[in-house]
XYZ file of C-alpha atoms in Angstrom:
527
model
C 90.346 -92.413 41.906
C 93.325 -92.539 44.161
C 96.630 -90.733 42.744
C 100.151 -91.727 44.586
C 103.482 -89.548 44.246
C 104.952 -87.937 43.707
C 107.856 -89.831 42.208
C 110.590 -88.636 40.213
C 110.080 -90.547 36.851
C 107.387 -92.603 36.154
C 108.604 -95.287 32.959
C 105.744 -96.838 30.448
C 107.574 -99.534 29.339
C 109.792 -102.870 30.845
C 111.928 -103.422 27.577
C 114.958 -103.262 27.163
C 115.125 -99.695 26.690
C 112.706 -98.961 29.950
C 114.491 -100.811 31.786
C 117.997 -99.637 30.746
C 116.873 -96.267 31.846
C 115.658 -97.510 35.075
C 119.178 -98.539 35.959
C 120.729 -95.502 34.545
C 118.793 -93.253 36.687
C 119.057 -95.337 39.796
C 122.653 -95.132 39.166
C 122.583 -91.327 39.037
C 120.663 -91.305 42.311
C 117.045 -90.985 41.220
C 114.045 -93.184 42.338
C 112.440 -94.289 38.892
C 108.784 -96.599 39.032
C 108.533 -98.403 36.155
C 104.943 -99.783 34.949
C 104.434 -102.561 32.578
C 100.987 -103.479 30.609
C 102.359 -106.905 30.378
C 102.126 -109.473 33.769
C 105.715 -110.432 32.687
C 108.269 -110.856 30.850
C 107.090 -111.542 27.190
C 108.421 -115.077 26.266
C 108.794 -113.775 22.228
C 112.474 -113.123 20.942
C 111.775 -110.328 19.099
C 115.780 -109.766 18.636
C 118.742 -112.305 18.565
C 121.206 -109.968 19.853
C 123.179 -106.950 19.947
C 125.680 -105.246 17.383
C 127.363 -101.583 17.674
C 128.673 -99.390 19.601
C 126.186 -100.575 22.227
C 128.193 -103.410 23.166
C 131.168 -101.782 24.478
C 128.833 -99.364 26.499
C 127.251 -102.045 28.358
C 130.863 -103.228 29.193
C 131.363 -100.008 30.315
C 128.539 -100.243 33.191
C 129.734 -104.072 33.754
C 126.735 -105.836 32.047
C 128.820 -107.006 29.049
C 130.204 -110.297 31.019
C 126.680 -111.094 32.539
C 125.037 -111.484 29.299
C 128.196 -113.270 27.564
C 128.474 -115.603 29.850
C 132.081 -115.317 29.343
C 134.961 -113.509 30.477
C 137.183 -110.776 28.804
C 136.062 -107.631 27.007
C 133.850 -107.695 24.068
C 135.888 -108.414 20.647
C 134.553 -107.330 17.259
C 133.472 -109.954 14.072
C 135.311 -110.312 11.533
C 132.545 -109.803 8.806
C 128.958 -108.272 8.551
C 126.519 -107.720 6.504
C 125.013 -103.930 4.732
C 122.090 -104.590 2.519
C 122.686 -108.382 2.037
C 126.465 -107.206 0.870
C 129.492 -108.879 2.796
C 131.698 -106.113 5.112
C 135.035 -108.144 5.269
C 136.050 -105.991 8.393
C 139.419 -107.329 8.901
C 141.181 -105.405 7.275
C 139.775 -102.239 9.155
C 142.075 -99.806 11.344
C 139.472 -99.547 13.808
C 136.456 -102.146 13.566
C 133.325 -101.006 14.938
C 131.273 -103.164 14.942
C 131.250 -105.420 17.898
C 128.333 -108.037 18.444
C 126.224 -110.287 21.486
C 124.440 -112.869 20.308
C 121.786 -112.654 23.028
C 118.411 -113.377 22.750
C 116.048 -109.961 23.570
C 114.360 -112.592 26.643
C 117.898 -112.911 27.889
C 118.743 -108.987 27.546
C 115.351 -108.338 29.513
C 116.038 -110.476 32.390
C 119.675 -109.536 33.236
C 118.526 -105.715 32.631
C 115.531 -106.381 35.097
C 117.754 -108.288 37.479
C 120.374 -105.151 37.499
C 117.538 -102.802 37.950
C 116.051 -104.834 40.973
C 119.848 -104.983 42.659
C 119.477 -101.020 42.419
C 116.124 -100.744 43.645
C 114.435 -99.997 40.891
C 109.773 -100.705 41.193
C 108.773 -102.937 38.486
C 104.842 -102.921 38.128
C 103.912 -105.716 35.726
C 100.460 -106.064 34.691
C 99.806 -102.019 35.514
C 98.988 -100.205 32.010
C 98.842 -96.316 31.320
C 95.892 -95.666 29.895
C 96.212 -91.324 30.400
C 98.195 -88.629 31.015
C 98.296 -84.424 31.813
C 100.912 -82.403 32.334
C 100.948 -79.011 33.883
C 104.180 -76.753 34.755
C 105.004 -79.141 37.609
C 104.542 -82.772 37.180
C 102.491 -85.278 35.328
C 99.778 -87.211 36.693
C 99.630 -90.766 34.778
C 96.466 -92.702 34.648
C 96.938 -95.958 35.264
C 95.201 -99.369 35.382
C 96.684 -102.311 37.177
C 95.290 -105.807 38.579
C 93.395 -103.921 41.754
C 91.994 -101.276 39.200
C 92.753 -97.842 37.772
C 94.641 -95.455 40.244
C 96.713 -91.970 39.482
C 100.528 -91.313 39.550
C 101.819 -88.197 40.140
C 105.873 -87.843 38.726
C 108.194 -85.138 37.937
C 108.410 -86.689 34.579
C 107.234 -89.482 32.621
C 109.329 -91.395 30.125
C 107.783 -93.384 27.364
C 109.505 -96.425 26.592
C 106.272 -98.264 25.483
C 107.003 -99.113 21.586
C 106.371 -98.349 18.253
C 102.380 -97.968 19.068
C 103.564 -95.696 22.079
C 100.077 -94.583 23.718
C 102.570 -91.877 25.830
C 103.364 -90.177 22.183
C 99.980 -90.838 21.652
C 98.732 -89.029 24.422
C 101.104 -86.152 24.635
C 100.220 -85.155 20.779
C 103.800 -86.136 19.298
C 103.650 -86.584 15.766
C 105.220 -90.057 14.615
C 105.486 -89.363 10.443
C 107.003 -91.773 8.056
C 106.039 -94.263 5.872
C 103.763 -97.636 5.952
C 103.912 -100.005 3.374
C 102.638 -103.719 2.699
C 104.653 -104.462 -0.021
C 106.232 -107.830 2.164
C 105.749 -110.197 3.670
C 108.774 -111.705 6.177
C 108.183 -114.783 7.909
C 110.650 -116.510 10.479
C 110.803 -119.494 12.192
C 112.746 -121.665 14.331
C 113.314 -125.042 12.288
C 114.853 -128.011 12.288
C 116.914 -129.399 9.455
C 118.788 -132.920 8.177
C 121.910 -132.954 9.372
C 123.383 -133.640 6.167
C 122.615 -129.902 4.339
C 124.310 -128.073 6.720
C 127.929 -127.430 5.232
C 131.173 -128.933 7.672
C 133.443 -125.678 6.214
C 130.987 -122.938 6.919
C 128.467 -123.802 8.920
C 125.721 -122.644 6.507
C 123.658 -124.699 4.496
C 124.077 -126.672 0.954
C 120.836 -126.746 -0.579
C 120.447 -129.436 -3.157
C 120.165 -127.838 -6.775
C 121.113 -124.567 -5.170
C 124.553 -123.914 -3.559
C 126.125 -122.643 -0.484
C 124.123 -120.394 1.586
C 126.437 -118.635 4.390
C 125.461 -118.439 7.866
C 123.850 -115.382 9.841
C 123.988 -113.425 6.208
C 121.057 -111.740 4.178
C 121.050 -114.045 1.045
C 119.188 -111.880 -1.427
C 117.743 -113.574 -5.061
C 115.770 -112.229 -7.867
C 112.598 -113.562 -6.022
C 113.266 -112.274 -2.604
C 115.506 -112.607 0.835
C 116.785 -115.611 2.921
C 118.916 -115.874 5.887
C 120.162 -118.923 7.869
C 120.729 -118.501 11.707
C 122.554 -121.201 13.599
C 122.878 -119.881 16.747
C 124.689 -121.699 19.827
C 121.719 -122.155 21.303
C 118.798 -123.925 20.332
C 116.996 -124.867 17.080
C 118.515 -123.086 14.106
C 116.241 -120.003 12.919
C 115.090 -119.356 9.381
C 113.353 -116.100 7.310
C 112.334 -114.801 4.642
C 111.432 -112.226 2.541
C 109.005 -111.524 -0.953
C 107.659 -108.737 -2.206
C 104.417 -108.044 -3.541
C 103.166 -111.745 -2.125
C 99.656 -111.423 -2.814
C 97.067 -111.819 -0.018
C 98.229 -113.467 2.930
C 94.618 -113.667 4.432
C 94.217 -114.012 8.403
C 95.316 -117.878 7.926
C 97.593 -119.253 10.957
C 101.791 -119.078 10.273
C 102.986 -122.173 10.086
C 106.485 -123.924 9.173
C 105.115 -125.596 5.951
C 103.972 -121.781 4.909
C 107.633 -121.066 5.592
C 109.014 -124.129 3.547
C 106.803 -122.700 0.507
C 108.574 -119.364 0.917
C 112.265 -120.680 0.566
C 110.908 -122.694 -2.064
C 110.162 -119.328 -4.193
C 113.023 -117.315 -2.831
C 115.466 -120.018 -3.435
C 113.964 -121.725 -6.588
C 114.510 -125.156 -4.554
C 113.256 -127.272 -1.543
C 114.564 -126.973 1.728
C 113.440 -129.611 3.548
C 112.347 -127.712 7.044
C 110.390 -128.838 9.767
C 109.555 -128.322 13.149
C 111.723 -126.678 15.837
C 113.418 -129.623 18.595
C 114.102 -128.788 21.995
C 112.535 -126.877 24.768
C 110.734 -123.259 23.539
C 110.072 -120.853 23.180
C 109.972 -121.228 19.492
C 109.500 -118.543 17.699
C 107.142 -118.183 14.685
C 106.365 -115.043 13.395
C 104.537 -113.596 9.803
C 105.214 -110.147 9.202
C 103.394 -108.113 6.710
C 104.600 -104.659 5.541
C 107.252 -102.192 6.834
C 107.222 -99.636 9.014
C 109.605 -96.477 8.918
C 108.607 -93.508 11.254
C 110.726 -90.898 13.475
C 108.703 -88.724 16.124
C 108.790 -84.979 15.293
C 110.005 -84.459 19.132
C 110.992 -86.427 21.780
C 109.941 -84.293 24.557
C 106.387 -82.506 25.486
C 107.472 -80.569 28.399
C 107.680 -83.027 31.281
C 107.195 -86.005 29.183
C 109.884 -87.806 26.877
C 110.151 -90.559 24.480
C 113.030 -93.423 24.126
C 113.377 -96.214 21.491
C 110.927 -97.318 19.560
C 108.579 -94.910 21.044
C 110.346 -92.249 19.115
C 111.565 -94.111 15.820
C 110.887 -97.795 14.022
C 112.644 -98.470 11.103
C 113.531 -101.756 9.412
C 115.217 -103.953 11.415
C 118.102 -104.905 8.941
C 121.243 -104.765 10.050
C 119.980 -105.114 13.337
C 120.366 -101.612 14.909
C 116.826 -101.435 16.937
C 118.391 -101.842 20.231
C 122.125 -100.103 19.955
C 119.742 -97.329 19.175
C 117.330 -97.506 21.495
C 119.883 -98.151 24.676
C 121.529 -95.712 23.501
C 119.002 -93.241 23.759
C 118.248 -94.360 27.580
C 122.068 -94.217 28.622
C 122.092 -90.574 26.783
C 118.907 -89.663 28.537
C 120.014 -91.332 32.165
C 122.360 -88.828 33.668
C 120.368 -85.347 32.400
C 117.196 -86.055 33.758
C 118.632 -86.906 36.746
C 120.574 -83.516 36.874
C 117.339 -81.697 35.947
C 116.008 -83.690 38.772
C 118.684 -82.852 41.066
C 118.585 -79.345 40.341
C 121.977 -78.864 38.811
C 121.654 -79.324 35.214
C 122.290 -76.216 33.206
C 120.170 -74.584 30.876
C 119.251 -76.881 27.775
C 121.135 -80.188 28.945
C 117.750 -81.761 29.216
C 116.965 -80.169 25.688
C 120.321 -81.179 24.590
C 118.858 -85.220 24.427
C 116.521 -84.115 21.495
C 119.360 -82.823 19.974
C 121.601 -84.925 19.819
C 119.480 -88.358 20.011
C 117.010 -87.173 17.453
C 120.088 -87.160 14.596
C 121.391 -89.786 15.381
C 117.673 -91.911 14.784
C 117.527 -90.441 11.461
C 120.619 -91.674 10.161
C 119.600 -95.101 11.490
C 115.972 -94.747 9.121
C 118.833 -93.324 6.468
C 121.108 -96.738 5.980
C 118.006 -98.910 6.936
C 115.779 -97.475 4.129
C 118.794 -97.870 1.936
C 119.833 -101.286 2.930
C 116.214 -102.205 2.182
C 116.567 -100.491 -1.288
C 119.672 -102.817 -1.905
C 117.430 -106.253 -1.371
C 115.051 -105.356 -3.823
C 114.548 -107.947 -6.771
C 115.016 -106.464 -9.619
C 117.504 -105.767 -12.707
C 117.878 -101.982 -11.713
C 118.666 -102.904 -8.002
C 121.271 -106.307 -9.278
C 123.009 -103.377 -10.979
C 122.900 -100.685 -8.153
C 124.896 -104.253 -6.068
C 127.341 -104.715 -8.649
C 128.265 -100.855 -8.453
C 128.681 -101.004 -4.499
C 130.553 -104.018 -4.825
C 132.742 -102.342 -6.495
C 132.796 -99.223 -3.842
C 133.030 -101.724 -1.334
C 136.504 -103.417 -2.747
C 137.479 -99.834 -1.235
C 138.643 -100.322 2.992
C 138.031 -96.438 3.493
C 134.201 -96.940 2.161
C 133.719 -100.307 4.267
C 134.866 -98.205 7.150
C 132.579 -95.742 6.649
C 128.800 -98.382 5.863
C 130.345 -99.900 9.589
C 130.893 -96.626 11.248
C 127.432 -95.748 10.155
C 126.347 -99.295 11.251
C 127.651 -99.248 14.825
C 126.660 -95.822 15.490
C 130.362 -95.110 15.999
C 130.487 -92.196 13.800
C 128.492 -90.185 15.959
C 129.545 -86.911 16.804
C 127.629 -84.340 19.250
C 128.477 -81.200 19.121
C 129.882 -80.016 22.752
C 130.766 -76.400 21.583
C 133.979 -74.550 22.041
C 136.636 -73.812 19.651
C 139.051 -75.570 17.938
C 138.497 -78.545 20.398
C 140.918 -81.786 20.574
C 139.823 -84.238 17.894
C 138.100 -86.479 20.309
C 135.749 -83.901 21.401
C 132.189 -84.927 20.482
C 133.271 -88.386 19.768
C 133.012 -91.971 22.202
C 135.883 -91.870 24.714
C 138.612 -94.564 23.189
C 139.305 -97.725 25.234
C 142.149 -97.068 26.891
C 144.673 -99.015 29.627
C 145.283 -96.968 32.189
C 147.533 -97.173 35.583
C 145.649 -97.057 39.011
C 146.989 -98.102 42.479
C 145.450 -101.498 41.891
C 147.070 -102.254 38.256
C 146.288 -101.313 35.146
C 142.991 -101.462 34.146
C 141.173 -100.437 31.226
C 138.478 -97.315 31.468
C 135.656 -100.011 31.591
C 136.409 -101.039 35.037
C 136.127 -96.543 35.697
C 132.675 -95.837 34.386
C 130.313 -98.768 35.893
C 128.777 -96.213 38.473
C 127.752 -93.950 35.484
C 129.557 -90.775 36.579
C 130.864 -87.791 35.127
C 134.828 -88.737 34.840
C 138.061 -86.626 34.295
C 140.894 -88.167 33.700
C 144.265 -86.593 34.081
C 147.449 -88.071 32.401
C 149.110 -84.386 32.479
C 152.623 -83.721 34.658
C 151.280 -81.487 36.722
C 147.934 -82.512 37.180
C 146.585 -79.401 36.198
C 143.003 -80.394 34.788
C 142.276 -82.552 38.226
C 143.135 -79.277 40.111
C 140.910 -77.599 37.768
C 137.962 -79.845 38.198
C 138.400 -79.819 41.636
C 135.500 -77.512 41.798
C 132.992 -79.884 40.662
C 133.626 -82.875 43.150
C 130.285 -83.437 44.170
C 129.124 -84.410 40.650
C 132.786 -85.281 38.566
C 134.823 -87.796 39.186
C 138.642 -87.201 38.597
C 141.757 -89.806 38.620
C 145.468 -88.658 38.219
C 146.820 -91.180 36.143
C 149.110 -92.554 33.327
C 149.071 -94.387 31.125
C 151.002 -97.233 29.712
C 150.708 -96.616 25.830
C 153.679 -93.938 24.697
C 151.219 -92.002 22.623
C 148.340 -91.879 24.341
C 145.388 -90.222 22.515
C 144.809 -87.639 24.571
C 146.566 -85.874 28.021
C 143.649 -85.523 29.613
C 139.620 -86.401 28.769
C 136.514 -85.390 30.300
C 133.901 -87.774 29.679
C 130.096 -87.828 29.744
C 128.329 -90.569 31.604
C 127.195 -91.430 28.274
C 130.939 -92.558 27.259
C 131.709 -89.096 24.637
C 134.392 -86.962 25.342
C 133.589 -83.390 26.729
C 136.497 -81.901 26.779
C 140.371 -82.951 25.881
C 143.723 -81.974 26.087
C 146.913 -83.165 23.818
C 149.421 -80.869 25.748
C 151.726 -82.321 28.345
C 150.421 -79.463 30.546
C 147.568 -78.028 29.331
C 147.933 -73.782 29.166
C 145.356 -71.195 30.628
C 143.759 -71.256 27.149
C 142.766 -74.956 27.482
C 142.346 -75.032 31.247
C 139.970 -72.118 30.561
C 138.446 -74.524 27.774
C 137.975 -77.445 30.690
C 135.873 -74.987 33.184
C 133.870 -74.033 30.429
C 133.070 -77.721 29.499
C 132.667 -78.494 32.987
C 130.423 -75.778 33.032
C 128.073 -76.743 30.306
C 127.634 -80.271 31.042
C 127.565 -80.401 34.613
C 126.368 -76.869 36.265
C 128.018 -74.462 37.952
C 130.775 -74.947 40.759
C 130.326 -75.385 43.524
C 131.077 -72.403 46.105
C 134.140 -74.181 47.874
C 136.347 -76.925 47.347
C 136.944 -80.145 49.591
C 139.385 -80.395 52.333
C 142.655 -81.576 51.189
């Protein structure tokens, strides 16, 4: 058997999640080969779009317009949903949770697209069947259309799913929970024209009531939810537990139709999808919730699914999984370059690992909270109660976007912001003002000085190869911060609140510098 390399990362895995790594590497200057089981692009929609702090990151690398379709920056809703319990979000100070109603086919293709503008080998139809590692690289078994062959990387990255063979292979243990208590079933539909409700664009079910739109509507006998979206025919699930034996019969929309009929206690008259597919129609039996005990076996590592699968309510599968790539990106290609310092490639484990946890957390107890059942109608009448409160609605969406994460980047007594996702701020450049989206599509470190004497530039001056700096301003009066040091990633390494930051905090910013992004270098650039 033939064996090729060797190449810097091999991926398992064209998802979202492979291929949002792809990019992120390619970005950072690293040649990533991605290999795919599947021929191409799978035609199932096995998400409807984004929500969290994911959305304003891919504004941040200039993806957010490309799947909108429209112009502007992304805006968050207005309402959402935490265990089939309204979030009226409007009356937030900050609202978190921002949302892209894009179907997972449409993420795919404008992630694949980027990654082919930057280069980036797609091999569809090529599946990993094997791996070993030693001290040095990893040699990948691999099977594509011409027949099995060897690649030899620096590292491998599995982004190949909940049934990851990589974890598989490398010995990672995946614990958790299985259970078949339920059965979901969705469906696109069509529906009479006359049910659907002119004020809220939900339905009204004869000898039921008002059901809202894009909403988990729970009942004593199970779940329902109504999705009109733009495009398309209108899509339709539900939920029961302890159905009774499915069998191995094949899902159809009149086995759907049954369903509402029990969850709702009335018909719904639903039949087949209109249009031009693909349609989706999909039975799902049980739940999965499992987190992998590591995320890295030496030279290999594991991002989204790969690593955790959890319920998918509240629809925080991909803002985690992204997420984990964009973290990942930048350190394995400083490991790769051969200037990360000690434990930043360590330091993704770390800091991704929590944050998947908390995700099984508020799924597990959203899925608590749509339970039938007198015990869990009381437990809802008790958070509805909590939930009258704003500070404990900003806290379920916090936890919802992700935007209560908070790595810890060491020092003491750092600037408030340390830890935390950079804010969006306006700044002033020689072009206009523009906001720190526009600054961050190339996925570099970036340091940004609003100080009088440009002290923290003149610091970081040290670092130029790898950190970006801009002198600036900034138009607000109060901005949140003097100066910031930001992560690829979008967090906040290092900040400053003093209009000229003293030897203490300058001090603070080599040491920061230092941590994240290796040593100095030996002499500065030519002014």
């Amino acid at each position: 058997m033939s064996a090729t390399g060797p190449e810097d990362v091999v991926i398992a895995g064209a998802g979202p999640n492979g291929l949002m790594l792809a990019c992120e590497l390619s970005l950072a200057g690293v040649r990533p080969l991605v290999i795919e089981r599947l021929p191409g692009r799978t035609e199932e929609n096995r998400a409807n779009g984004l929500v969290g702090q994911v959305v304003r990151m891919l504004d941040r690398r200039d993806l957010y317009e490309r799947l909108s379709g429209s112009a502007g920056p992304p805006r968050p809703g207005p309402s959402f949903v935490f265990g089939a319990m309204p979030l009226d979000l409007r009356a937030l100070d900050d609202n978190p949770l921002y949302g892209l109603p894009v179907p997972q086919r449409r993420i795919e293709q404008v992630l694949e697209e980027r990654a082919a503008e930057l280069g980036v080998e797609i091999r569809r139809g090529h599946e990993l069947t094997g791996l070993s590692q030693d001290e040095q690289e990893v040699t990948a078994e691999v099977t594509g259309p011409a027949g099995p062959y060897r690649l030899r990387a620096r590292y491998l990255v599995g982004a190949d799913g909940g049934r990851s063979l990589t974890r598989k292979l490398t010995g990672i243990g995946f614990p958790g929970v299985t259970t078949d208590e339920t059965v979901s079933r969705t469906a696109h539909v069509s529906l009479p024209p006359a049910i659907i409700d002119a004020a809220t664009g939900g339905l009204d079910v004869p000898g039921y009531g008002i059901i809202p739109p894009f909403m988990h509507h729970r009942t004593e006998r199970g779940l329902f939810v109504f999705a009109p979206f733009a495009a398309g025919s209108p899509l339709v699930s539900t939920t029961e537990w302890d159905p009774g034996h499915v069998g191995d019969r094949p899902f159809t929309v009149a086995e759907l139709r049954e369903s509402a009929r029990r969850v709702l206690g009335a018909d719904l008259p639903l039949g087949p999808p209109e249009g031009e597919g693909p349609h989706l129609l999909r039975r799902l039996t049980g739940r999965n919730t499992r987190l992998a005990d590591r995320f890295r076996e030496r030279r290999v590592l594991l991002v989204g699914d790969a690593a955790h699968v959890h319920a998918a309510i509240g629809g925080p599968g991909l803002n985690l999984g992204l997420q984990d790539a964009i973290n990942l990106g930048w350190k394995l290609a400083a490991e790769i370059h051969g200037w990360a310092p000690p434990g930043l490639l360590d330091s993704y484990e770390t800091e991704r690992r929590p944050a998947a946890r908390r995700v099984v957390m508020h799924t597990q107890a959203q899925t608590a909270l749509i339970k039938p059942g007198a015990e869990v109608t009381a437990l809802r009448e008790l958070f509805t109660e909590l939930l009258a409160d704003r500070r404990n609605v900003q806290r379920i969406a916090d936890m919802m976007a992700g935007a209560d994460v908070h790595y810890d980047m060491g020092g003491d007594d750092p600037h408030p912001l340390v830890g935390r996702w950079a804010p969006d701020l306006l700044l002033d450049t020689p072009s206009g003002q523009v906001p720190l989206a526009r600054l961050t599509a190339a996925a570099r470190p970036l340091l940004l000085d609003l100080t009088e004497d440009a002290g923290a530039a003149k610091e970081a001056a040290a670092w130029h190869d790898r950190v970006d700096t801009l002198t600036t301003s900034c138009p607000d009066p109060n901005p949140p911060a003097t100066a910031l040091l930001l992560r690829p990633d979008g967090y906040v390494a290092w900040a400053s609140a003093a209009a000229r930051p003293d030897s203490r905090e300058r001090g603070a910013l080599r040491a920061a510098l230092t941590r994240w992004f290796g040593p100095a270098v030996l002499s500065r650039p030519a002014r």
